[in-house]
Structure formats: structure tokens, C-alpha cells
């Protein structure tokens, strides 16, 4: 997938300002990157990560994650993108799907505060590159303007 093209398409979707734009972005990422096997947005509500729109073969049981727990909670605490090349070797990992091999979690910030995260699981080991990181951090910035803080 061409990251530049994806950025433009995502900008376009967001500029239309439709009610379901967050769902559309999640779905865009899932369908255009073959190794993005589960794509979800967690939104911060009452200081916890709460699952928002997601696309994948299966639902996760982790619909609420406290800061500091799992890979998602780690990224929320540090504000830094987490790339885990082999989830089975990371003690912090909260298991959702047996097929998952690697994961990337990208914080979404507004005025330096974490307001949500992009969480992507892949069934392929060590698949997320610095290109995915750069691209998804840009997507997170774009999404930031479209997410409201609910304390
Ligand atoms: N694996 C995540 C939990 C969320 S699922 O991947 C959808 C974690 O360790 O925080």
C-alpha cells in the first residue's frame, strides 16, 4: 500500500466530516493493509481506554483497559508508540486473539494529553516497520481533531 495515497484518502474521509468517519477510517486501514488483521480505536473515558470502532474477524474481550495495563496501557502512560514484534515474548501483552503475532499501538494526543489510541494486531511476526509508525502517527494527528474528550 502507498502510504502517501492512504494519507490523502484518510484526509479526504475526515474532511467530509460524516458522523461515521471514525468507523470509516478503521475500516479503510483494515481493508487497505493486508497485514493489519485487527484494527481498533480506543478512546479515553474516565481515565481508562475504552474500545470504540473496530474491524476484525473477532471481537476482543478487552473493551476497557486501565492506563499502565497491556501494550495499550503502556503506550497511554508514556505517550509513545509501541511496536511489539512478537507478542508472545512480551509479558505486558494482554491476549485477545490466538492468531495475533505482532502489534502496534499509536497514541492519539490533543494538547499533549492522550485522548485515544490506534491499536493494530497482525497475524504476521515482526511486520510493523518505521514506515507504519510514521504513517499511523500522522493518522493519529489527523484523528485528534475529530475526537472529543469525555474526561
Ligand atoms: N493486546 C492489547 C489489548 C488489546 S487487543 O490487542 C485488541 C494489549 O496488550 O494492550
CSV table of C-alpha atoms and ligand atoms in Angstrom, one decimal:
chain,number,residue,atom,x,y,z
A,1,UNK,CA,0.0,0.0,0.0
A,2,UNK,CA,1.2,3.5,-0.9
A,3,UNK,CA,1.3,5.4,2.4
A,4,UNK,CA,1.0,8.8,0.7
A,5,UNK,CA,-2.1,7.7,-1.1
A,6,UNK,CA,-3.5,6.3,2.2
A,7,UNK,CA,-2.8,9.6,3.9
A,8,UNK,CA,-4.7,11.6,1.2
A,9,UNK,CA,-7.6,9.2,1.3
A,10,UNK,CA,-7.9,9.5,5.1
A,11,UNK,CA,-7.7,13.3,4.9
A,12,UNK,CA,-10.5,13.2,2.4
A,13,UNK,CA,-12.7,10.9,4.5
A,14,UNK,CA,-12.2,13.2,7.5
A,15,UNK,CA,-12.8,16.4,5.6
A,16,UNK,CA,-16.3,15.1,4.7
A,17,UNK,CA,-17.0,15.2,8.4
A,18,UNK,CA,-19.6,12.4,8.3
A,19,UNK,CA,-20.9,11.0,11.5
A,20,UNK,CA,-19.3,7.6,10.9
A,21,UNK,CA,-15.9,8.9,10.0
A,22,UNK,CA,-14.0,7.1,12.7
A,23,UNK,CA,-15.6,3.8,11.6
A,24,UNK,CA,-14.7,4.6,8.1
A,25,UNK,CA,-11.0,5.2,9.0
A,26,UNK,CA,-10.8,2.0,10.9
A,27,UNK,CA,-12.3,0.1,8.0
A,28,UNK,CA,-10.1,1.8,5.5
A,29,UNK,CA,-6.9,0.8,7.4
A,30,UNK,CA,-8.2,-2.8,7.7
A,31,UNK,CA,-9.1,-3.2,4.0
A,32,UNK,CA,-6.1,-1.4,2.5
A,33,UNK,CA,-3.2,-3.1,4.5
A,34,UNK,CA,-3.3,-6.8,4.2
A,35,UNK,CA,-1.2,-7.4,7.4
A,36,UNK,CA,-3.5,-5.2,9.5
A,37,UNK,CA,-5.6,-8.1,10.8
A,38,UNK,CA,-7.5,-6.3,13.6
A,39,UNK,CA,-7.8,-2.5,13.7
A,40,UNK,CA,-9.4,-0.7,16.6
A,41,UNK,CA,-9.6,2.7,18.2
A,42,UNK,CA,-9.5,3.1,22.0
A,43,UNK,CA,-10.8,6.4,23.4
A,44,UNK,CA,-10.0,7.7,26.8
A,45,UNK,CA,-13.1,7.8,29.0
A,46,UNK,CA,-12.8,8.4,32.8
A,47,UNK,CA,-9.1,7.9,32.6
A,48,UNK,CA,-9.5,4.4,31.0
A,49,UNK,CA,-9.1,3.2,27.5
A,50,UNK,CA,-12.5,2.3,26.1
A,51,UNK,CA,-12.9,0.4,22.9
A,52,UNK,CA,-14.5,2.5,20.1
A,53,UNK,CA,-14.9,1.4,16.5
A,54,UNK,CA,-13.0,-1.7,15.4
A,55,UNK,CA,-12.8,-4.1,12.5
A,56,UNK,CA,-11.5,-7.7,12.5
A,57,UNK,CA,-12.6,-11.2,12.4
A,58,UNK,CA,-13.3,-11.4,16.1
A,59,UNK,CA,-14.4,-9.1,19.0
A,60,UNK,CA,-11.9,-8.5,21.9
A,61,UNK,CA,-12.8,-9.1,25.5
A,62,UNK,CA,-10.6,-6.2,26.4
A,63,UNK,CA,-13.1,-3.4,25.9
A,64,UNK,CA,-11.8,-1.3,28.8
A,65,UNK,CA,-8.1,-1.1,29.6
A,66,UNK,CA,-6.6,0.9,32.5
A,67,UNK,CA,-3.6,3.1,31.9
A,68,UNK,CA,-0.4,1.0,32.5
A,69,UNK,CA,-2.0,-2.3,31.6
A,70,UNK,CA,-1.0,-4.2,28.5
A,71,UNK,CA,0.7,-2.8,25.4
A,72,UNK,CA,-2.2,-0.3,25.1
A,73,UNK,CA,-1.9,0.9,28.6
A,74,UNK,CA,1.9,1.2,28.3
A,75,UNK,CA,1.5,3.5,25.3
A,76,UNK,CA,-1.1,5.5,27.1
A,77,UNK,CA,1.2,6.0,30.0
A,78,UNK,CA,4.3,7.0,28.1
A,79,UNK,CA,2.6,8.7,25.2
A,80,UNK,CA,4.9,6.8,22.9
A,81,UNK,CA,4.1,4.4,20.0
A,82,UNK,CA,4.7,0.8,21.0
A,83,UNK,CA,5.8,-1.8,18.4
A,84,UNK,CA,5.8,-5.4,19.6
A,85,UNK,CA,7.4,-7.7,17.1
A,86,UNK,CA,6.5,-10.9,18.9
A,87,UNK,CA,3.6,-10.5,21.3
A,88,UNK,CA,4.2,-14.0,22.8
A,89,UNK,CA,7.6,-12.7,24.1
A,90,UNK,CA,6.2,-9.6,25.8
A,91,UNK,CA,5.0,-10.0,29.4
A,92,UNK,CA,2.9,-6.9,29.2
A,93,UNK,CA,0.7,-8.3,26.3
A,94,UNK,CA,-3.0,-8.7,27.0
A,95,UNK,CA,-4.0,-11.6,24.8
A,96,UNK,CA,-7.1,-11.1,22.6
A,97,UNK,CA,-6.7,-13.4,19.6
A,98,UNK,CA,-4.7,-16.7,19.4
A,99,UNK,CA,-3.7,-15.7,15.8
A,100,UNK,CA,-2.0,-12.4,16.8
A,101,UNK,CA,1.8,-12.3,16.4
A,102,UNK,CA,2.7,-8.6,16.5
A,103,UNK,CA,1.1,-5.4,17.5
A,104,UNK,CA,1.4,-1.6,17.1
A,105,UNK,CA,-0.2,0.9,19.4
A,106,UNK,CA,-0.1,4.6,18.5
A,107,UNK,CA,-1.3,7.2,21.0
A,108,UNK,CA,-3.7,10.0,19.8
A,109,UNK,CA,-2.9,13.2,21.6
A,110,UNK,CA,-4.6,16.6,22.0
A,111,UNK,CA,-2.7,19.4,23.7
A,112,UNK,CA,-0.1,16.8,24.7
A,113,UNK,CA,-2.8,14.7,26.6
A,114,UNK,CA,-3.7,11.2,25.5
A,115,UNK,CA,-7.2,11.1,24.2
A,116,UNK,CA,-7.1,7.7,22.5
A,117,UNK,CA,-5.1,5.2,20.6
A,118,UNK,CA,-4.9,3.3,17.3
A,119,UNK,CA,-4.4,-0.4,18.1
A,120,UNK,CA,-3.5,-2.8,15.3
A,121,UNK,CA,-2.8,-6.5,15.6
A,122,UNK,CA,-1.2,-8.6,12.9
A,123,UNK,CA,-1.1,-12.4,12.4
A,124,UNK,CA,2.4,-12.0,11.0
A,125,UNK,CA,5.5,-11.8,13.2
A,126,UNK,CA,7.6,-8.6,13.2
A,127,UNK,CA,5.6,-7.0,10.5
A,128,UNK,CA,5.3,-3.3,11.6
A,129,UNK,CA,8.1,-1.0,10.3
A,130,UNK,CA,9.1,2.5,11.0
A,131,UNK,CA,7.0,3.4,7.9
A,132,UNK,CA,3.9,2.1,9.6
A,133,UNK,CA,4.8,4.0,12.7
A,134,UNK,CA,5.3,7.3,10.9
A,135,UNK,CA,2.2,6.8,8.8
A,136,UNK,CA,0.0,5.9,11.8
A,137,UNK,CA,1.4,8.7,13.9
A,138,UNK,CA,0.3,11.1,11.1
A,139,UNK,CA,-3.2,9.4,11.1
A,140,UNK,CA,-3.4,9.8,14.9
A,141,UNK,CA,-2.7,13.5,14.5
A,142,UNK,CA,-5.4,13.8,11.9
A,143,UNK,CA,-7.9,11.9,14.1
A,144,UNK,CA,-7.1,14.0,17.1
A,145,UNK,CA,-9.2,16.9,15.7
A,146,UNK,CA,-12.2,14.5,15.3
A,147,UNK,CA,-12.2,13.0,18.8
A,148,UNK,CA,-13.9,14.8,21.7
A,149,UNK,CA,-12.5,14.3,25.3
A,150,UNK,CA,-15.1,12.9,27.6
A,151,UNK,CA,-12.9,13.5,30.8
B,1,LIG,N1,-3.2,-6.6,23.1
B,1,LIG,C1,-3.6,-5.4,23.7
B,1,LIG,C2,-5.0,-5.4,24.1
B,1,LIG,C3,-6.0,-5.0,23.0
B,1,LIG,S1,-6.2,-6.2,21.8
B,1,LIG,O1,-5.0,-6.3,21.0
B,1,LIG,C4,-7.4,-5.7,20.8
B,1,LIG,C5,-2.7,-5.0,24.8
B,1,LIG,O2,-1.8,-5.8,25.2
B,1,LIG,O3,-2.8,-3.9,25.4
